PDB file of C-alpha atoms in Angstrom:
ATOM      1  CA  MET X 233      -0.065  -0.144  -0.186  1.00 44.00           C
ATOM      2  CA  ALA X 234       0.779   3.633  -0.420  1.00 59.00           C
ATOM      3  CA  ASP X 235       2.314   5.601   2.285  1.00 73.00           C
ATOM      4  CA  VAL X 236      -0.104   7.535   4.559  1.00 77.00           C
ATOM      5  CA  CYS X 237       0.401  11.142   4.000  1.00 72.00           C
ATOM      6  CA  VAL X 238       0.181  13.614   6.830  1.00 78.00           C
ATOM      7  CA  VAL X 239      -1.503  16.931   5.763  1.00 73.00           C
ATOM      8  CA  VAL X 240      -1.336  20.166   8.014  1.00 71.00           C
ATOM      9  CA  GLN X 241      -3.648  22.482   6.241  1.00 63.00           C
ATOM     10  CA  ASP X 242      -2.338  25.691   4.712  1.00 60.00           C
ATOM     11  CA  VAL X 243       1.116  24.170   5.513  1.00 59.00           C
ATOM     12  CA  ASP X 244       1.892  20.860   3.601  1.00 65.00           C
ATOM     13  CA  ALA X 245       1.489  20.808  -0.297  1.00 75.00           C
ATOM     14  CA  LEU X 246      -1.132  18.343  -1.738  1.00 82.00           C
ATOM     15  CA  PRO X 247       0.698  14.911  -2.952  1.00 85.00           C
ATOM     16  CA  ASP X 248      -1.030  13.133  -6.109  1.00 85.00           C
ATOM     17  CA  ALA X 249      -4.002  11.596  -4.710  1.00 83.00           C
ATOM     18  CA  ALA X 250      -3.162   8.264  -6.665  1.00 82.00           C
ATOM     19  CA  THR X 251      -0.212   7.824  -4.506  1.00 85.00           C
ATOM     20  CA  VAL X 252      -1.725   8.030  -1.121  1.00 86.00           C
ATOM     21  CA  GLY X 253      -2.781   5.168   1.032  1.00 87.00           C
ATOM     22  CA  GLY X 254      -4.372   7.040   3.734  1.00 90.00           C
ATOM     23  CA  VAL X 255      -4.350  10.634   5.245  1.00 92.00           C
ATOM     24  CA  LEU X 256      -4.186  12.031   8.738  1.00 92.00           C
ATOM     25  CA  PHE X 257      -5.921  15.411   7.931  1.00 91.00           C
ATOM     26  CA  GLN X 258      -5.141  17.749  10.470  1.00 90.00           C
ATOM     27  CA  TYR X 259      -8.271  20.406  10.297  1.00 91.00           C
ATOM     28  CA  SER X 260      -8.702  23.912  10.956  1.00 86.00           C
ATOM     29  CA  PRO X 261     -10.631  26.483   9.490  1.00 85.00           C
ATOM     30  CA  SER X 262      -9.168  27.927   6.166  1.00 71.00           C
ATOM     31  CA  ALA X 263      -9.393  29.420   3.037  1.00 60.00           C
ATOM     32  CA  ARG X 264      -7.977  26.784   1.289  1.00 72.00           C
ATOM     33  CA  PHE X 265     -10.607  24.091   2.413  1.00 82.00           C
ATOM     34  CA  ASP X 266     -12.213  23.927  -1.284  1.00 82.00           C
ATOM     35  CA  ALA X 267      -9.006  22.781  -2.936  1.00 82.00           C
ATOM     36  CA  VAL X 268      -8.302  20.535   0.070  1.00 85.00           C
ATOM     37  CA  HIS X 269     -11.729  18.975   0.148  1.00 87.00           C
ATOM     38  CA  ALA X 270     -11.574  18.082  -3.320  1.00 88.00           C
ATOM     39  CA  TRP X 271      -8.529  16.005  -2.842  1.00 88.00           C
ATOM     40  CA  LEU X 272      -9.691  14.426   0.328  1.00 90.00           C
ATOM     41  CA  ARG X 273     -12.530  13.339  -1.644  1.00 89.00           C
ATOM     42  CA  THR X 274     -10.245  11.871  -4.655  1.00 89.00           C
ATOM     43  CA  VAL X 275      -8.376   9.950  -2.075  1.00 87.00           C
ATOM     44  CA  ARG X 276     -11.383   8.525  -0.446  1.00 88.00           C
ATOM     45  CA  SER X 277     -12.678   7.545  -3.395  1.00 86.00           C
ATOM     46  CA  HIS X 278      -9.807   4.777  -4.120  1.00 83.00           C
ATOM     47  CA  GLY X 279     -11.145   3.144  -0.699  1.00 83.00           C
ATOM     48  CA  HIS X 280      -7.924   4.923   1.567  1.00 87.00           C
ATOM     49  CA  PRO X 281      -8.888   5.876   5.208  1.00 92.00           C
ATOM     50  CA  LEU X 282      -9.118   9.268   5.621  1.00 93.00           C
ATOM     51  CA  ILE X 283      -8.828  10.175   9.527  1.00 95.00           C
ATOM     52  CA  VAL X 284      -9.831  14.069  10.280  1.00 95.00           C
ATOM     53  CA  THR X 285      -8.562  15.625  13.495  1.00 95.00           C
ATOM     54  CA  VAL X 286     -10.552  18.724  14.088  1.00 94.00           C
ATOM     55  CA  HIS X 287      -8.687  20.904  15.932  1.00 91.00           C
ATOM     56  CA  GLU X 288     -11.023  24.262  15.592  1.00 89.00           C
ATOM     57  CA  TYR X 289     -14.697  24.056  14.083  1.00 91.00           C
ATOM     58  CA  TRP X 290     -16.714  26.851  14.871  1.00 91.00           C
ATOM     59  CA  PRO X 291     -16.776  30.117  17.341  1.00 88.00           C
ATOM     60  CA  PRO X 292     -18.926  30.275  20.147  1.00 87.00           C
ATOM     61  CA  ALA X 293     -22.290  32.048  19.236  1.00 86.00           C
ATOM     62  CA  THR X 294     -22.984  35.563  20.239  1.00 88.00           C
ATOM     63  CA  MET X 295     -25.455  38.146  18.989  1.00 87.00           C
ATOM     64  CA  SER X 296     -23.589  39.026  15.873  1.00 92.00           C
ATOM     65  CA  PRO X 297     -25.326  38.625  12.846  1.00 92.00           C
ATOM     66  CA  TRP X 298     -21.666  37.998  11.345  1.00 93.00           C
ATOM     67  CA  ARG X 299     -20.566  35.757  13.709  1.00 92.00           C
ATOM     68  CA  ALA X 300     -23.729  33.535  13.349  1.00 93.00           C
ATOM     69  CA  TRP X 301     -22.717  33.868   9.598  1.00 94.00           C
ATOM     70  CA  LEU X 302     -19.582  32.203  10.051  1.00 93.00           C
ATOM     71  CA  ARG X 303     -20.782  29.404  12.239  1.00 93.00           C
ATOM     72  CA  TRP X 304     -22.955  28.574   9.710  1.00 94.00           C
ATOM     73  CA  CYS X 305     -20.143  28.498   7.048  1.00 93.00           C
ATOM     74  CA  LEU X 306     -17.577  26.370   9.477  1.00 94.00           C
ATOM     75  CA  ARG X 307     -20.380  24.072  10.578  1.00 95.00           C
ATOM     76  CA  ARG X 308     -20.972  23.180   7.097  1.00 94.00           C
ATOM     77  CA  ARG X 309     -17.442  22.733   6.543  1.00 92.00           C
ATOM     78  CA  VAL X 310     -17.285  20.113   9.287  1.00 95.00           C
ATOM     79  CA  GLN X 311     -20.651  18.529   8.001  1.00 95.00           C
ATOM     80  CA  HIS X 312     -18.767  18.157   4.494  1.00 92.00           C
ATOM     81  CA  LEU X 313     -15.407  16.784   5.991  1.00 93.00           C
ATOM     82  CA  ALA X 314     -17.947  14.254   8.433  1.00 94.00           C
ATOM     83  CA  ARG X 315     -19.188  12.931   5.182  1.00 92.00           C
ATOM     84  CA  GLU X 316     -15.850  11.815   3.753  1.00 91.00           C
ATOM     85  CA  ALA X 317     -13.845  11.112   6.699  1.00 94.00           C
ATOM     86  CA  SER X 318     -13.699   7.636   8.101  1.00 94.00           C
ATOM     87  CA  VAL X 319     -13.237   8.919  11.517  1.00 96.00           C
ATOM     88  CA  LEU X 320     -13.451  12.377  13.023  1.00 97.00           C
ATOM     89  CA  VAL X 321     -11.004  12.610  15.772  1.00 97.00           C
ATOM     90  CA  LEU X 322     -11.670  15.726  18.788  1.00 97.00           C
ATOM     91  CA  THR X 323      -8.666  16.590  21.256  1.00 95.00           C
ATOM     92  CA  GLN X 324     -10.958  16.757  23.969  1.00 95.00           C
ATOM     93  CA  GLU X 325     -14.410  14.965  25.298  1.00 96.00           C
ATOM     94  CA  ILE X 326     -16.122  18.924  25.355  1.00 96.00           C
ATOM     95  CA  GLY X 327     -15.383  19.137  21.695  1.00 95.00           C
ATOM     96  CA  ARG X 328     -16.517  15.683  20.867  1.00 97.00           C
ATOM     97  CA  ARG X 329     -19.657  16.450  22.782  1.00 96.00           C
ATOM     98  CA  GLU X 330     -20.230  19.691  20.844  1.00 96.00           C
ATOM     99  CA  VAL X 331     -19.863  18.293  17.232  1.00 96.00           C
ATOM    100  CA  VAL X 332     -21.845  15.447  17.805  1.00 97.00           C
ATOM    101  CA  ALA X 333     -24.682  17.468  19.495  1.00 96.00           C
ATOM    102  CA  SER X 334     -24.605  19.776  17.015  1.00 95.00           C
ATOM    103  CA  GLY X 335     -25.689  16.809  14.151  1.00 96.00           C
ATOM    104  CA  VAL X 336     -23.229  17.145  11.330  1.00 96.00           C
ATOM    105  CA  THR X 337     -21.232  14.093  12.027  1.00 96.00           C
ATOM    106  CA  GLY X 338     -24.090  11.923  10.702  1.00 94.00           C
ATOM    107  CA  ALA X 339     -23.122   8.354  11.173  1.00 93.00           C
ATOM    108  CA  THR X 340     -19.314   9.303  10.918  1.00 95.00           C
ATOM    109  CA  PRO X 341     -17.655   7.809  14.282  1.00 96.00           C
ATOM    110  CA  VAL X 342     -16.140  10.789  16.491  1.00 97.00           C
ATOM    111  CA  VAL X 343     -13.172   9.650  19.124  1.00 97.00           C
ATOM    112  CA  VAL X 344     -11.445  11.458  21.140  1.00 96.00           C
ATOM    113  CA  VAL X 345      -7.054  11.507  20.762  1.00 96.00           C
ATOM    114  CA  PRO X 346      -5.399  13.980  23.548  1.00 95.00           C
ATOM    115  CA  VAL X 347      -2.899  16.461  21.900  1.00 92.00           C
ATOM    116  CA  GLY X 348       0.803  15.635  23.526  1.00 93.00           C
ATOM    117  CA  SER X 349       3.718  17.806  24.637  1.00 95.00           C
ATOM    118  CA  ASN X 350       5.445  20.628  22.186  1.00 92.00           C
ATOM    119  CA  ILE X 351       8.554  20.360  24.525  1.00 95.00           C
ATOM    120  CA  THR X 352      10.984  17.467  24.175  1.00 93.00           C
ATOM    121  CA  ARG X 353      12.056  16.264  27.741  1.00 94.00           C
ATOM    122  CA  SER X 354      15.831  17.048  27.429  1.00 93.00           C
ATOM    123  CA  ALA X 355      16.874  17.864  30.884  1.00 87.00           C
ATOM    124  CA  ALA X 356      17.838  15.753  33.161  1.00 86.00           C
ATOM    125  CA  GLU X 357      16.211  14.901  36.176  1.00 83.00           C
ATOM    126  CA  ALA X 358      17.029  17.673  38.943  1.00 85.00           C
ATOM    127  CA  VAL X 359      16.276  18.999  42.684  1.00 91.00           C
ATOM    128  CA  ARG X 360      12.890  20.202  42.274  1.00 93.00           C
ATOM    129  CA  ASP X 361      13.581  23.919  43.900  1.00 93.00           C
ATOM    130  CA  GLY X 362      12.818  26.351  40.917  1.00 95.00           C
ATOM    131  CA  GLY X 363       9.785  27.239  43.006  1.00 96.00           C
ATOM    132  CA  LEU X 364       6.308  27.754  41.070  1.00 98.00           C
ATOM    133  CA  VAL X 365       5.799  27.535  37.184  1.00 98.00           C
ATOM    134  CA  LEU X 366       3.045  28.906  35.305  1.00 98.00           C
ATOM    135  CA  PHE X 367       3.507  27.652  31.730  1.00 98.00           C
ATOM    136  CA  GLY X 368       1.532  29.050  29.051  1.00 96.00           C
ATOM    137  CA  GLN X 369      -0.117  32.648  27.442  1.00 95.00           C
ATOM    138  CA  PRO X 370      -2.704  34.704  29.824  1.00 96.00           C
ATOM    139  CA  ALA X 371      -5.230  34.419  27.303  1.00 93.00           C
ATOM    140  CA  ALA X 372      -5.569  30.594  28.144  1.00 94.00           C
ATOM    141  CA  MET X 373      -5.071  31.649  31.924  1.00 96.00           C
ATOM    142  CA  GLN X 374      -7.869  32.912  34.683  1.00 97.00           C
ATOM    143  CA  LEU X 375      -6.225  35.394  35.922  1.00 96.00           C
ATOM    144  CA  ASP X 376      -8.134  36.067  39.071  1.00 97.00           C
ATOM    145  CA  VAL X 377      -6.462  32.938  40.562  1.00 97.00           C
ATOM    146  CA  VAL X 378      -2.915  34.193  39.314  1.00 97.00           C
ATOM    147  CA  ALA X 379      -3.425  37.109  41.559  1.00 97.00           C
ATOM    148  CA  ALA X 380      -4.889  35.065  44.475  1.00 97.00           C
ATOM    149  CA  VAL X 381      -1.537  33.396  44.122  1.00 97.00           C
ATOM    150  CA  ALA X 382       0.380  37.067  43.893  1.00 96.00           C
ATOM    151  CA  ARG X 383      -1.469  37.595  47.454  1.00 95.00           C
ATOM    152  CA  TRP X 384      -0.014  34.070  48.669  1.00 96.00           C
ATOM    153  CA  MET X 385       3.409  34.736  47.580  1.00 95.00           C
ATOM    154  CA  ALA X 386       3.419  37.866  49.184  1.00 91.00           C
ATOM    155  CA  GLY X 387       2.999  36.669  52.377  1.00 86.00           C
ATOM    156  CA  ASP X 388       6.439  35.079  52.296  1.00 81.00           C
ATOM    157  CA  PRO X 389       8.164  37.369  50.319  1.00 64.00           C
ATOM    158  CA  GLY X 390      11.304  35.673  50.792  1.00 69.00           C
ATOM    159  CA  GLY X 391      10.899  32.034  49.994  1.00 79.00           C
ATOM    160  CA  ARG X 392       8.257  31.992  47.092  1.00 91.00           C
ATOM    161  CA  ARG X 393       8.941  32.536  43.560  1.00 95.00           C
ATOM    162  CA  LEU X 394       7.131  32.202  40.296  1.00 97.00           C
ATOM    163  CA  THR X 395       8.527  31.349  36.869  1.00 98.00           C
ATOM    164  CA  TRP X 396       5.845  32.351  33.960  1.00 98.00           C
ATOM    165  CA  ILE X 397       6.846  30.715  30.382  1.00 98.00           C
ATOM    166  CA  GLY X 398       4.844  32.099  27.114  1.00 97.00           C
ATOM    167  CA  ARG X 399       5.027  32.763  23.528  1.00 94.00           C
ATOM    168  CA  SER X 400       5.118  36.619  24.023  1.00 95.00           C
ATOM    169  CA  LEU X 401       7.128  38.164  26.534  1.00 96.00           C
ATOM    170  CA  GLU X 402       4.978  41.625  26.017  1.00 96.00           C
ATOM    171  CA  GLU X 403       1.868  39.719  27.161  1.00 96.00           C
ATOM    172  CA  LEU X 404       3.372  38.092  29.981  1.00 97.00           C
ATOM    173  CA  GLN X 405       4.495  41.607  31.303  1.00 97.00           C
ATOM    174  CA  GLN X 406       0.892  43.044  31.090  1.00 96.00           C
ATOM    175  CA  ALA X 407      -0.794  39.843  32.561  1.00 97.00           C
ATOM    176  CA  SER X 408       1.647  40.048  35.404  1.00 97.00           C
ATOM    177  CA  THR X 409       1.145  43.217  36.242  1.00 96.00           C
ATOM    178  CA  ALA X 410      -2.811  42.894  36.371  1.00 96.00           C
ATOM    179  CA  ALA X 411      -2.585  40.013  38.488  1.00 96.00           C
ATOM    180  CA  GLY X 412      -0.542  42.118  40.908  1.00 95.00           C
ATOM    181  CA  LEU X 413       3.008  39.428  40.789  1.00 94.00           C
ATOM    182  CA  ASP X 414       5.847  41.275  42.317  1.00 90.00           C
ATOM    183  CA  VAL X 415       8.488  42.094  39.751  1.00 88.00           C
ATOM    184  CA  ASP X 416      11.362  40.972  42.260  1.00 89.00           C
ATOM    185  CA  HIS X 417       9.876  37.580  42.473  1.00 92.00           C
ATOM    186  CA  VAL X 418       8.844  36.647  39.216  1.00 96.00           C
ATOM    187  CA  THR X 419      10.689  35.736  36.250  1.00 97.00           C
ATOM    188  CA  LEU X 420       8.797  35.929  32.786  1.00 97.00           C
ATOM    189  CA  LEU X 421      10.281  33.703  29.716  1.00 98.00           C
ATOM    190  CA  GLY X 422       8.619  34.648  26.432  1.00 96.00           C
ATOM    191  CA  GLY X 423       9.685  32.547  23.417  1.00 94.00           C
ATOM    192  CA  ILE X 424      12.269  30.699  24.918  1.00 96.00           C
ATOM    193  CA  PRO X 425      13.950  27.457  23.267  1.00 96.00           C
ATOM    194  CA  ASP X 426      12.317  23.994  24.389  1.00 96.00           C
ATOM    195  CA  ALA X 427      15.454  22.930  25.732  1.00 96.00           C
ATOM    196  CA  ALA X 428      15.425  25.864  28.074  1.00 97.00           C
ATOM    197  CA  VAL X 429      11.664  25.282  28.795  1.00 97.00           C
ATOM    198  CA  SER X 430      12.443  21.710  29.581  1.00 97.00           C
ATOM    199  CA  THR X 431      15.367  23.000  31.943  1.00 97.00           C
ATOM    200  CA  VAL X 432      12.709  25.225  33.796  1.00 97.00           C
ATOM    201  CA  LEU X 433      10.048  22.616  34.449  1.00 97.00           C
ATOM    202  CA  ALA X 434      12.827  19.516  35.422  1.00 97.00           C
ATOM    203  CA  LYS X 435      13.135  22.153  38.486  1.00 96.00           C
ATOM    204  CA  ALA X 436       9.872  23.407  39.018  1.00 97.00           C
ATOM    205  CA  THR X 437       8.686  23.056  42.827  1.00 97.00           C
ATOM    206  CA  LEU X 438       5.333  23.031  41.804  1.00 98.00           C
ATOM    207  CA  GLY X 439       3.448  23.791  38.468  1.00 98.00           C
ATOM    208  CA  LEU X 440      -0.047  25.722  38.389  1.00 98.00           C
ATOM    209  CA  ALA X 441      -2.810  25.112  35.611  1.00 98.00           C
ATOM    210  CA  PRO X 442      -5.420  27.834  36.043  1.00 98.00           C
ATOM    211  CA  TYR X 443      -7.017  27.232  32.986  1.00 97.00           C
ATOM    212  CA  ALA X 444      -9.883  28.955  31.545  1.00 93.00           C
ATOM    213  CA  ASN X 445     -12.504  26.276  31.389  1.00 93.00           C
ATOM    214  CA  GLY X 446     -10.477  23.786  33.461  1.00 96.00           C
ATOM    215  CA  ALA X 447      -7.812  21.927  32.870  1.00 95.00           C
ATOM    216  CA  SER X 448      -8.076  19.517  29.484  1.00 94.00           C
ATOM    217  CA  ALA X 449      -6.426  17.033  26.798  1.00 91.00           C
ATOM    218  CA  ARG X 450      -6.029  20.438  24.460  1.00 90.00           C
ATOM    219  CA  ARG X 451      -3.483  21.849  26.867  1.00 94.00           C
ATOM    220  CA  SER X 452       0.021  20.940  25.393  1.00 95.00           C
ATOM    221  CA  THR X 453       1.635  22.761  28.072  1.00 97.00           C
ATOM    222  CA  LEU X 454      -0.221  20.496  30.672  1.00 97.00           C
ATOM    223  CA  ALA X 455       1.115  17.941  28.922  1.00 97.00           C
ATOM    224  CA  ALA X 456       4.399  19.316  29.213  1.00 98.00           C
ATOM    225  CA  MET X 457       4.251  19.445  33.202  1.00 98.00           C
ATOM    226  CA  LEU X 458       2.947  16.029  33.296  1.00 98.00           C
ATOM    227  CA  GLN X 459       5.752  15.032  30.907  1.00 97.00           C
ATOM    228  CA  HIS X 460       8.298  16.646  33.370  1.00 97.00           C
ATOM    229  CA  GLY X 461       6.928  14.964  36.130  1.00 97.00           C
ATOM    230  CA  VAL X 462       5.669  18.502  37.779  1.00 98.00           C
ATOM    231  CA  PRO X 463       3.250  18.282  40.714  1.00 98.00           C
ATOM    232  CA  VAL X 464       0.572  20.343  39.306  1.00 98.00           C
ATOM    233  CA  VAL X 465      -2.689  22.242  40.815  1.00 98.00           C
ATOM    234  CA  GLY X 466      -5.273  22.793  38.303  1.00 98.00           C
ATOM    235  CA  ILE X 467      -8.915  23.877  37.964  1.00 97.00           C
ATOM    236  CA  THR X 468     -11.904  21.660  37.218  1.00 97.00           C
ATOM    237  CA  GLY X 469     -14.039  23.253  34.607  1.00 96.00           C
ATOM    238  CA  VAL X 470     -16.685  22.388  32.069  1.00 95.00           C
ATOM    239  CA  ALA X 471     -13.593  21.289  29.630  1.00 95.00           C
ATOM    240  CA  THR X 472     -11.983  18.880  31.891  1.00 97.00           C
ATOM    241  CA  ASP X 473     -11.748  15.204  30.703  1.00 96.00           C
ATOM    242  CA  SER X 474     -13.209  12.272  32.892  1.00 95.00           C
ATOM    243  CA  TRP X 475      -9.861  10.726  33.045  1.00 95.00           C
ATOM    244  CA  LEU X 476      -7.881  13.704  34.452  1.00 96.00           C
ATOM    245  CA  GLN X 477     -10.538  14.290  37.189  1.00 93.00           C
ATOM    246  CA  GLY X 478      -9.734  12.172  40.012  1.00 87.00           C
ATOM    247  CA  SER X 479      -6.353  11.250  39.001  1.00 93.00           C
ATOM    248  CA  PRO X 480      -3.729  10.968  41.207  1.00 94.00           C
ATOM    249  CA  GLY X 481      -1.295  12.489  38.764  1.00 95.00           C
ATOM    250  CA  LEU X 482      -3.129  15.989  39.072  1.00 96.00           C
ATOM    251  CA  ARG X 483      -4.385  17.683  41.943  1.00 97.00           C
ATOM    252  CA  LEU X 484      -7.876  19.894  40.955  1.00 97.00           C
ATOM    253  CA  VAL X 485      -9.947  22.064  42.790  1.00 97.00           C
ATOM    254  CA  PRO X 486     -13.459  23.282  41.669  1.00 95.00           C
ATOM    255  CA  ASP X 487     -13.794  26.051  39.013  1.00 94.00           C
ATOM    256  CA  GLY X 488     -14.620  29.754  40.830  1.00 92.00           C
ATOM    257  CA  ARG X 489     -12.791  29.388  44.132  1.00 95.00           C
ATOM    258  CA  PRO X 490      -9.614  30.848  43.700  1.00 96.00           C
ATOM    259  CA  GLY X 491      -9.189  30.652  47.583  1.00 96.00           C
ATOM    260  CA  ALA X 492      -9.446  26.858  47.778  1.00 97.00           C
ATOM    261  CA  PHE X 493      -6.974  26.696  44.662  1.00 98.00           C
ATOM    262  CA  VAL X 494      -4.276  28.863  46.970  1.00 97.00           C
ATOM    263  CA  ASN X 495      -5.247  26.534  49.640  1.00 97.00           C
ATOM    264  CA  ALA X 496      -4.142  23.698  47.672  1.00 98.00           C
ATOM    265  CA  VAL X 497      -0.870  25.294  46.661  1.00 97.00           C
ATOM    266  CA  ASP X 498      -0.245  25.984  49.986  1.00 96.00           C
ATOM    267  CA  ALA X 499      -0.837  22.179  51.162  1.00 97.00           C
ATOM    268  CA  LEU X 500       1.473  20.889  48.638  1.00 97.00           C
ATOM    269  CA  TRP X 501       4.473  23.606  48.982  1.00 96.00           C
ATOM    270  CA  ARG X 502       4.796  22.324  52.573  1.00 94.00           C
ATOM    271  CA  GLU X 503       4.463  18.706  51.610  1.00 96.00           C
ATOM    272  CA  LEU X 504       7.669  17.325  50.234  1.00 96.00           C
ATOM    273  CA  ASP X 505       6.633  13.669  49.792  1.00 97.00           C
ATOM    274  CA  ALA X 506       2.969  14.706  48.574  1.00 97.00           C
ATOM    275  CA  ARG X 507       4.799  16.625  45.626  1.00 97.00           C
ATOM    276  CA  ARG X 508       7.107  13.480  44.999  1.00 97.00           C
ATOM    277  CA  ARG X 509       3.863  11.087  44.691  1.00 97.00           C
ATOM    278  CA  LEU X 510       2.220  13.629  42.924  1.00 98.00           C
ATOM    279  CA  GLY X 511       4.890  14.034  40.450  1.00 97.00           C
ATOM    280  CA  ASP X 512       5.399  10.557  39.994  1.00 97.00           C
ATOM    281  CA  ASP X 513       1.610  10.244  39.005  1.00 98.00           C
ATOM    282  CA  ALA X 514       1.583  12.654  36.636  1.00 98.00           C
ATOM    283  CA  GLU X 515       4.623  10.834  34.592  1.00 97.00           C
ATOM    284  CA  ARG X 516       2.375   7.685  34.768  1.00 97.00           C
ATOM    285  CA  LEU X 517      -0.731   9.921  33.894  1.00 97.00           C
ATOM    286  CA  PHE X 518       0.882  11.415  30.871  1.00 97.00           C
ATOM    287  CA  ASP X 519       1.916   8.015  29.578  1.00 96.00           C
ATOM    288  CA  ALA X 520      -1.008   6.347  29.574  1.00 95.00           C
ATOM    289  CA  HIS X 521      -2.948   9.270  27.887  1.00 95.00           C
ATOM    290  CA  MET X 522      -0.725  11.704  26.185  1.00 95.00           C
ATOM    291  CA  SER X 523       2.493  10.434  25.078  1.00 96.00           C
ATOM    292  CA  TRP X 524       3.185  10.665  21.224  1.00 94.00           C
ATOM    293  CA  ALA X 525       3.884   6.834  21.531  1.00 94.00           C
ATOM    294  CA  ARG X 526       0.235   6.489  22.720  1.00 95.00           C
ATOM    295  CA  ILE X 527      -1.013   9.052  20.282  1.00 96.00           C
ATOM    296  CA  ALA X 528       0.572   7.202  17.604  1.00 94.00           C
ATOM    297  CA  GLY X 529      -0.808   3.824  18.671  1.00 95.00           C
ATOM    298  CA  ALA X 530      -4.294   5.187  18.846  1.00 96.00           C
ATOM    299  CA  TYR X 531      -4.181   7.059  15.283  1.00 95.00           C
ATOM    300  CA  THR X 532      -2.217   3.645  13.929  1.00 93.00           C
ATOM    301  CA  SER X 533      -5.188   1.494  15.112  1.00 94.00           C
ATOM    302  CA  LEU X 534      -7.903   4.016  13.359  1.00 94.00           C
ATOM    303  CA  MET X 535      -6.091   3.671  10.123  1.00 91.00           C
ATOM    304  CA  GLN X 536      -5.656  -0.149  10.361  1.00 89.00           C
ATOM    305  CA  THR X 537      -9.465  -0.421  11.385  1.00 89.00           C
ATOM    306  CA  HIS X 538     -11.049   2.025   8.721  1.00 85.00           C
ATOM    307  CA  LYS X 539      -8.549   0.676   5.724  1.00 77.00           C
ATOM    308  CA  GLY X 540     -10.731  -0.389   2.657  1.00 63.00           C
ATOM    309  CA  HIS X 541     -13.845   1.365   3.648  1.00 60.00           C
ATOM    310  CA  ARG X 542     -15.472   3.684   1.502  1.00 58.00           C
ATOM    311  CA  PRO X 543     -17.457   6.578   2.170  1.00 56.00           C
ATOM    312  CA  ALA X 544     -21.565   5.945   1.865  1.00 56.00           C
TER     313      ALA X 544
END
């Protein structure tokens, strides 16, 4: 059989469909959709499997007529893909629920395969004395929780430090000021190399994951912390996947309770053995659900299962 082709929309050139034995298509809304869709139909006409991973589907509803039109257009795109696809993959359970409930998937099976870590674990194991670490852009975080942590840090200015890693240093600076973090006890790292990120995570005493809508399988920054064995305090929200809830590899508190988040941080900060157990369980949680070996195995299984199935 011809090789399996991985297509990242708007990045990869499309090969001759006759040379392709199957496609892993990474979909997000794009102006190239019509051309890509026609190519995918040709691949499917030969009975080759098409696994479509839907990273983004349509924006939330608002009162805007323009937003309503955009939602309608993007729903139709996913519907067209579902008609051709052997299977649709969503990266988190809330996405699967929303897409299935919309009715656009028809009879096409829809499964969940998490995203993995974008950071290679290159740093050697180190003594976990690096303080708190916050990994991710401010737009993904609940800043009221970060502000509560800032007040907790102020109670012991000599021993509590925070490193915040993100893509944009400017955004980190603005959010740090807005949250009231003391500049003398916060290190902001924007756009640093993967190896440097790995070094910070390998030394982190405790990780913070105050994601908007809760910790979920979509957060590659969470995956990276678990991968590095960082003991993490996070939030249970509407987007939190079932396998994360109640896991011994992650300390989660209910959404909307910044005080409970700080209490969990404070308790772990004082308990070395509890942090060690949580970090060990974090690595096991990552290996079981978010490692690239596990993800590759899931896609290989889907490709084998749907080999030779033509669309109805």
